[in-house]
Coordinates of C-alpha atoms and ligand atoms in Angstrom, one line a residue:
M1 CA 144.7 92.0 140.7
F2 CA 142.9 91.3 144.0
C3 CA 138.9 91.4 144.5
R4 CA 137.7 94.3 146.2
N5 CA 135.2 92.6 148.6
C6 CA 136.8 89.1 149.3
N7 CA 140.6 89.9 148.5
S8 CA 140.8 86.8 146.6
K9 CA 143.2 86.5 143.6
I10 CA 141.4 87.4 140.2
N11 CA 143.4 85.9 137.2
N12 CA 140.8 86.3 134.3
T13 CA 139.5 88.5 131.8
F14 CA 135.6 89.2 131.5
L15 CA 136.0 92.1 129.2
D16 CA 139.1 94.2 127.6
L17 CA 137.8 97.4 126.1
G18 CA 141.6 98.9 125.5
H19 CA 142.6 101.8 126.9
A20 CA 139.9 104.9 127.3
P21 CA 139.6 108.2 129.1
P22 CA 137.2 108.5 131.9
S23 CA 133.9 108.5 130.3
N24 CA 132.3 111.3 132.0
A25 CA 135.5 113.6 131.2
Y26 CA 134.1 116.1 128.7
L27 CA 136.5 118.4 126.8
S28 CA 136.6 122.1 126.3
K29 CA 137.9 123.6 123.1
N30 CA 140.8 124.8 124.9
D31 CA 141.2 120.9 126.4
L32 CA 141.6 119.3 123.0
L33 CA 144.9 121.2 122.8
K34 CA 146.2 119.4 125.4
V35 CA 147.3 115.7 126.4
E36 CA 144.2 113.5 127.1
R37 CA 144.8 110.8 129.9
Y38 CA 143.8 107.5 128.8
F39 CA 143.5 104.5 131.4
P40 CA 143.2 100.4 130.6
L41 CA 139.4 99.6 130.9
K42 CA 139.3 96.0 131.9
V43 CA 137.0 93.7 133.7
G44 CA 137.6 90.5 135.8
V45 CA 135.2 88.2 137.7
C46 CA 136.0 86.8 140.9
K47 CA 135.4 83.3 141.2
N48 CA 134.8 83.3 145.0
C49 CA 132.2 85.7 145.6
W50 CA 131.5 86.4 141.8
L51 CA 132.0 90.4 142.1
V52 CA 132.6 91.5 138.5
Q53 CA 135.0 94.2 139.0
T54 CA 137.4 96.9 136.8
E55 CA 140.8 97.0 137.6
D56 CA 141.7 99.7 139.6
F57 CA 143.7 102.3 137.6
I58 CA 141.9 105.6 139.0
A59 CA 141.1 107.0 142.1
A60 CA 137.4 107.8 142.5
D61 CA 138.1 111.7 143.1
N62 CA 139.6 111.9 139.8
L63 CA 136.7 110.4 138.2
F64 CA 133.8 112.4 139.9
T65 CA 135.3 115.9 139.7
K66 CA 133.8 119.2 140.5
D67 CA 132.8 119.9 136.8
Y68 CA 131.2 116.3 136.9
A69 CA 128.7 116.8 134.0
Y70 CA 125.9 113.7 134.5
L71 CA 122.4 115.5 135.4
S72 CA 120.0 113.0 136.7
S73 CA 117.3 115.4 135.7
A74 CA 117.6 115.5 132.0
S75 CA 115.7 112.3 131.8
E76 CA 112.0 112.3 131.8
T77 CA 111.4 108.7 131.9
W78 CA 113.9 108.8 135.2
L79 CA 112.3 111.3 136.6
K80 CA 109.0 109.9 136.4
H81 CA 110.4 106.5 137.7
C82 CA 111.5 108.4 140.8
K83 CA 108.4 110.2 141.5
N84 CA 106.8 106.7 141.6
F85 CA 109.4 105.4 143.9
V86 CA 109.0 108.3 146.4
D87 CA 105.1 107.6 146.4
Y88 CA 105.5 104.2 146.6
S89 CA 108.4 104.4 149.7
I90 CA 106.1 107.0 151.8
S91 CA 103.0 104.7 151.9
E92 CA 105.2 101.3 152.2
F93 CA 107.5 102.7 155.0
N94 CA 105.0 105.0 156.6
L95 CA 107.5 108.1 156.1
H96 CA 106.1 111.4 157.7
S97 CA 107.3 115.0 158.7
K98 CA 109.2 113.3 161.8
S99 CA 111.2 111.0 159.3
L100 CA 114.4 111.2 157.9
V101 CA 115.1 110.5 154.4
L102 CA 119.0 110.1 153.3
E103 CA 119.8 109.9 149.8
V104 CA 123.6 108.7 148.8
A105 CA 124.7 110.2 145.3
S106 CA 121.8 112.8 145.5
N107 CA 123.0 114.3 142.2
D108 CA 120.9 117.6 141.2
G109 CA 118.4 116.9 143.6
Y110 CA 115.8 114.9 141.0
L111 CA 114.6 112.5 143.5
L112 CA 114.7 114.4 147.2
Q113 CA 112.7 117.3 145.5
Y114 CA 109.6 115.1 145.8
F115 CA 110.2 114.3 149.3
K116 CA 110.4 118.0 149.8
F117 CA 107.5 118.7 148.1
K118 CA 105.6 116.2 150.8
D119 CA 107.3 117.6 153.6
I120 CA 109.2 114.8 154.7
P121 CA 112.8 116.0 156.1
C122 CA 115.5 114.8 153.7
L123 CA 119.5 115.1 153.3
G124 CA 121.4 114.7 150.4
I125 CA 125.1 113.3 150.3
E126 CA 126.9 114.4 147.0
P127 CA 130.5 114.3 146.3
T128 CA 130.6 116.6 142.9
E129 CA 130.2 120.3 143.5
Y130 CA 128.4 121.1 140.2
T131 CA 125.4 118.8 140.7
A132 CA 125.6 119.5 144.6
N133 CA 125.0 123.5 143.9
I134 CA 121.9 122.6 141.7
A135 CA 120.3 120.4 144.3
K136 CA 120.9 123.1 146.8
G137 CA 119.5 125.7 144.6
K138 CA 116.1 123.9 145.1
G139 CA 116.4 124.2 148.8
L140 CA 117.8 120.7 149.5
N141 CA 120.1 120.0 152.2
I142 CA 123.3 118.5 150.6
I143 CA 126.5 117.3 152.0
N144 CA 129.4 117.7 149.5
E145 CA 131.4 114.6 150.5
F146 CA 132.0 111.2 149.4
L147 CA 130.1 108.7 151.5
T148 CA 132.7 107.0 154.1
R149 CA 132.1 105.2 157.4
K150 CA 133.8 108.6 159.0
L151 CA 131.5 110.7 157.5
A152 CA 128.5 108.6 158.3
K153 CA 129.5 108.5 161.9
E154 CA 129.4 112.4 161.8
I155 CA 126.0 112.2 160.1
S156 CA 124.3 109.8 162.6
L157 CA 125.7 112.1 165.7
S158 CA 124.8 115.7 163.9
K159 CA 121.5 114.9 161.9
G160 CA 120.6 111.3 163.6
K161 CA 119.8 107.9 161.8
A162 CA 117.6 107.6 159.0
D163 CA 114.3 105.9 158.3
L164 CA 115.0 105.3 154.4
I165 CA 118.4 105.7 153.1
I166 CA 118.5 105.2 149.1
G167 CA 121.1 104.6 146.5
N168 CA 120.3 104.9 142.9
N169 CA 123.0 104.0 140.8
V170 CA 125.7 104.6 143.1
Y171 CA 126.7 101.2 144.6
A172 CA 128.2 100.3 141.1
H173 CA 130.3 103.3 141.4
V174 CA 131.9 102.8 144.8
P175 CA 135.5 101.9 144.6
D176 CA 135.2 100.5 148.2
I177 CA 132.0 98.8 148.4
K178 CA 132.7 96.8 151.4
D179 CA 133.3 100.3 153.5
F180 CA 130.1 102.0 151.8
T181 CA 128.0 99.3 152.8
H182 CA 129.6 99.7 156.2
S183 CA 128.6 103.6 156.2
L184 CA 124.8 102.2 155.2
K185 CA 124.6 100.4 158.3
V186 CA 126.0 103.0 160.7
L187 CA 123.2 105.3 159.2
I188 CA 120.2 103.3 159.4
K189 CA 117.4 103.3 162.1
E190 CA 116.8 100.0 164.1
N191 CA 113.9 99.1 161.5
G192 CA 114.8 101.8 158.9
V193 CA 115.1 100.4 155.2
I194 CA 118.0 100.6 152.8
S195 CA 116.9 100.8 149.2
L196 CA 119.5 100.7 146.6
E197 CA 119.2 100.5 142.7
F198 CA 121.9 99.1 140.2
P199 CA 122.2 97.7 136.9
H200 CA 121.7 93.9 137.0
L201 CA 124.5 91.8 136.2
M202 CA 122.5 89.3 134.3
N203 CA 120.7 92.1 131.8
L204 CA 124.4 92.9 131.1
I205 CA 125.3 89.6 130.3
S206 CA 122.3 88.5 128.6
G207 CA 121.9 92.0 126.6
K208 CA 125.7 92.1 125.5
Q209 CA 125.5 95.7 127.4
F210 CA 129.4 96.2 127.1
D211 CA 129.1 99.6 126.7
T212 CA 127.9 100.0 130.2
V213 CA 131.2 99.3 131.5
Y214 CA 133.3 102.2 132.0
H215 CA 135.8 103.5 134.8
E216 CA 132.8 104.9 137.1
H217 CA 131.5 101.6 137.2
F218 CA 134.0 99.7 139.8
S219 CA 131.1 96.8 140.0
Y220 CA 128.9 94.8 137.9
L221 CA 126.2 93.5 140.6
S222 CA 124.4 90.0 140.9
F223 CA 121.8 89.9 143.7
T224 CA 124.0 86.6 144.6
T225 CA 126.9 88.8 145.5
V226 CA 125.1 92.0 147.1
V227 CA 123.4 89.2 149.7
S228 CA 126.8 88.4 150.5
I229 CA 128.2 91.7 150.8
F230 CA 125.2 92.6 153.3
K231 CA 125.6 89.4 155.2
D232 CA 129.4 90.4 155.9
A233 CA 128.1 93.8 156.9
G234 CA 125.6 92.7 159.2
L235 CA 122.6 93.5 157.1
R236 CA 120.1 91.5 155.0
I237 CA 118.0 92.0 152.1
F238 CA 114.3 91.1 152.4
N239 CA 112.9 92.1 149.5
V240 CA 113.9 92.6 145.5
Q241 CA 112.3 94.1 142.4
E242 CA 113.2 93.8 139.1
L243 CA 113.1 97.3 137.1
D244 CA 113.4 98.2 133.6
T245 CA 115.8 101.3 134.1
H246 CA 119.3 101.2 132.8
G247 CA 118.7 97.9 130.7
G248 CA 117.4 96.2 133.2
S249 CA 118.1 96.9 137.5
L250 CA 117.5 95.5 140.4
R251 CA 115.6 97.7 143.4
I252 CA 117.2 95.8 146.6
F253 CA 115.4 96.6 150.2
G254 CA 117.9 95.8 152.8
C255 CA 117.9 96.5 156.9
L256 CA 119.7 95.4 160.0
K257 CA 120.3 91.9 160.5
D258 CA 117.9 91.7 163.5
S259 CA 115.0 94.3 162.5
I260 CA 111.6 93.5 162.2
H261 CA 111.0 93.3 158.2
K262 CA 110.0 89.9 157.1
E263 CA 111.7 88.3 153.9
N264 CA 110.0 88.2 151.0
I265 CA 109.7 85.3 148.7
S266 CA 111.2 87.2 145.9
V267 CA 114.5 86.9 147.5
K268 CA 115.0 83.2 147.1
R269 CA 113.1 83.2 143.6
M270 CA 116.2 85.6 142.5
L271 CA 118.7 83.8 144.2
D272 CA 117.3 80.6 142.2
K273 CA 117.1 82.5 139.1
E274 CA 120.8 83.5 138.9
L275 CA 121.7 80.1 140.1
I276 CA 120.2 78.5 136.9
F277 CA 121.5 81.6 135.0
G278 CA 124.8 80.6 135.9
I279 CA 126.0 83.7 137.8
T280 CA 128.2 81.3 139.9
N281 CA 129.8 79.5 136.9
I282 CA 132.4 80.8 135.1
K283 CA 131.4 79.6 131.8
T284 CA 128.8 82.1 131.7
Y285 CA 131.3 84.7 131.6
D286 CA 133.4 83.2 128.9
S287 CA 132.0 84.6 125.6
F288 CA 131.5 88.3 126.2
Q289 CA 134.5 89.4 124.8
E290 CA 133.5 88.0 121.5
Q291 CA 130.3 89.3 121.8
A292 CA 131.2 92.9 122.5
E293 CA 133.7 92.6 119.3
L294 CA 131.0 91.2 116.8
I295 CA 128.8 94.7 118.1
K296 CA 131.9 96.8 117.6
N297 CA 132.7 95.6 113.7
N298 CA 128.8 95.4 113.0
L299 CA 128.5 98.8 113.6
L300 CA 131.9 99.9 112.0
G301 CA 131.2 98.3 109.1
L302 CA 127.6 99.9 108.8
L303 CA 129.2 103.6 109.5
I304 CA 131.5 103.0 106.8
K305 CA 129.4 101.8 104.3
L306 CA 127.2 104.5 104.7
K307 CA 129.9 106.9 104.6
K308 CA 130.8 105.6 101.1
E309 CA 127.3 106.4 100.2
N310 CA 127.5 109.7 101.1
K311 CA 125.3 109.7 104.0
V312 CA 125.6 111.8 106.8
V313 CA 125.9 110.3 110.5
M314 CA 125.5 111.9 113.6
A315 CA 124.6 110.6 117.0
Y316 CA 122.3 111.6 119.7
G317 CA 122.9 111.3 123.9
A318 CA 126.5 112.1 125.2
A319 CA 125.9 109.2 127.8
A320 CA 128.8 107.6 129.1
K321 CA 128.0 104.2 127.7
G322 CA 128.0 106.2 124.2
N323 CA 131.9 107.0 125.1
T324 CA 132.6 103.6 125.6
L325 CA 131.2 102.1 122.4
L326 CA 132.7 104.8 120.3
N327 CA 136.2 104.6 122.0
F328 CA 136.1 100.8 121.7
A329 CA 135.2 101.0 118.2
G330 CA 137.9 103.9 117.4
I331 CA 135.1 106.2 116.0
K332 CA 135.7 110.0 115.4
S333 CA 134.3 112.6 114.0
D334 CA 134.7 111.6 110.5
L335 CA 132.2 109.0 111.2
I336 CA 129.8 110.8 113.3
R337 CA 129.9 114.4 112.8
F338 CA 128.2 115.5 115.9
V339 CA 126.2 114.2 118.9
F340 CA 123.3 115.9 120.3
D341 CA 122.3 116.0 123.9
N342 CA 119.8 118.0 125.8
A343 CA 122.0 118.7 129.0
T344 CA 123.2 122.3 128.6
S345 CA 126.1 121.5 130.7
K346 CA 127.5 119.3 127.8
Q347 CA 126.7 121.4 124.7
N348 CA 129.7 122.7 123.1
K349 CA 131.8 120.4 124.7
Y350 CA 133.6 117.5 122.8
L351 CA 133.4 113.7 123.8
P352 CA 136.3 112.4 125.6
G353 CA 138.5 110.2 123.1
S354 CA 136.4 110.7 120.1
H355 CA 136.4 114.4 120.0
I356 CA 132.7 114.6 118.6
K357 CA 131.6 118.1 119.5
I358 CA 128.1 118.1 121.5
L359 CA 125.3 120.2 120.4
N360 CA 122.0 121.4 121.4
P361 CA 119.3 119.1 120.1
S362 CA 117.7 122.1 118.1
E363 CA 120.6 122.3 115.7
I364 CA 119.7 119.2 114.5
K365 CA 117.4 120.4 111.9
R366 CA 119.8 122.9 110.6
S367 CA 122.5 119.9 110.5
N368 CA 120.2 117.6 108.9
P369 CA 121.6 114.2 109.3
D370 CA 120.5 111.0 107.2
Y371 CA 121.2 108.7 110.2
L372 CA 121.2 109.5 113.9
L373 CA 122.9 106.8 115.9
I374 CA 121.3 106.8 119.4
L375 CA 124.1 106.0 122.3
P376 CA 121.8 105.7 125.3
W377 CA 119.7 102.7 124.1
N378 CA 118.1 102.5 127.0
I379 CA 115.8 105.4 126.5
S380 CA 115.7 104.8 122.8
N381 CA 112.0 104.8 122.7
E382 CA 111.5 108.5 124.5
I383 CA 114.4 109.8 122.5
I384 CA 112.9 108.6 119.2
E385 CA 109.1 109.7 119.9
S386 CA 110.6 113.0 120.7
L387 CA 112.2 113.3 117.4
S388 CA 109.4 111.9 115.4
K389 CA 109.3 114.7 113.3
F390 CA 112.4 113.8 111.5
K391 CA 111.8 110.2 111.3
E392 CA 108.4 111.6 109.2
S393 CA 110.8 113.7 107.0
G394 CA 113.0 110.4 106.0
M395 CA 115.7 110.4 108.9
K396 CA 116.4 106.9 110.3
F397 CA 117.9 105.7 113.6
I398 CA 120.4 103.3 114.3
I399 CA 120.7 101.4 117.8
A400 CA 124.0 99.4 118.0
V401 CA 123.4 97.2 121.1
P402 CA 122.4 94.4 121.5
N403 CA 122.4 94.1 117.9
I404 CA 122.4 96.5 114.8
K405 CA 118.9 97.9 114.5
I406 CA 118.1 100.5 111.8
I407 CA 114.4 102.3 112.5
Ligands
LIG1 ZN1 135.5 88.1 145.5

């Protein structure tokens, strides 16, 4: 395997989760009668540029298919986060009715809608047809394609360059991170700003978040590595913020190398923080596999114990990270009867691999589980709060990552 960024040979394994189906490949009842495709799910570390990356087995267009079911608008916490960002960026970067905001992976328009409300011209790029159509239904302009350098050139000629380019949770999802970064360079105005949010590798390691590893996630990014990828593309990062989203993310602000933006002290601070943490020391990556296996074994032990006690366990949140955990642990519907999820696009389908049926949360009362395993632990507070009436009547919640917890 060769590094996607610097082409160095990678000969180590950071994490090996065996074989798994793509995390967002939800199945219909009919699909259950067909062969399901499994791919190796293995992650290595480049000792030259420290890009942590999955081995490339599946092309991206096989992952982000036209019925890709992930809808960003499904989480209230996330919507609030995005609205705050829109307000912040309008005042921070002086955006107005003559500006252009461009979002890559605009999904169902969860973010651009807030720019539209403020009459700031915006354009989304979204490869999955299903989500792109929802965004179009909100009156947003969407280009239904993957961002490539070629598309970037076409857009900059036909629509002009952008004052602000946003990419939330897309940078880690692009297979060719170099080409993607060059595309951003093609699209940005002389003093424009690129804002990217991605889960921080440092939190993944310290929080044992092995379940955030899935095929759609090609890269696991440190600030150190992103700084060097930007530099190679003729860009630079002038500010970085730490966010609580997705178990701990970074928001970076980048610009063209010679642009007017002054470098904030946060840039040097974050580089120092990662150096002290050991991002550029291979020993930091050594014990991750062991930690993932311990979490898996603890969860399995608990589920088997509860089964023997005749307790009924179900799950909440049909998120990608849940599928990684369930498939790595080999959990099926004998241990977890159903999973509940608010997204209507997922309801009455089945989780890939585990084949656990997804139901509307309105069915929780009738199903009456003793325990509910919360799969998207990053929004567990929001979920527990919304289900507080069940908690009062005795239902317990289980969280598996970073350590087994019963609430
Ligand atoms: Zn590399």
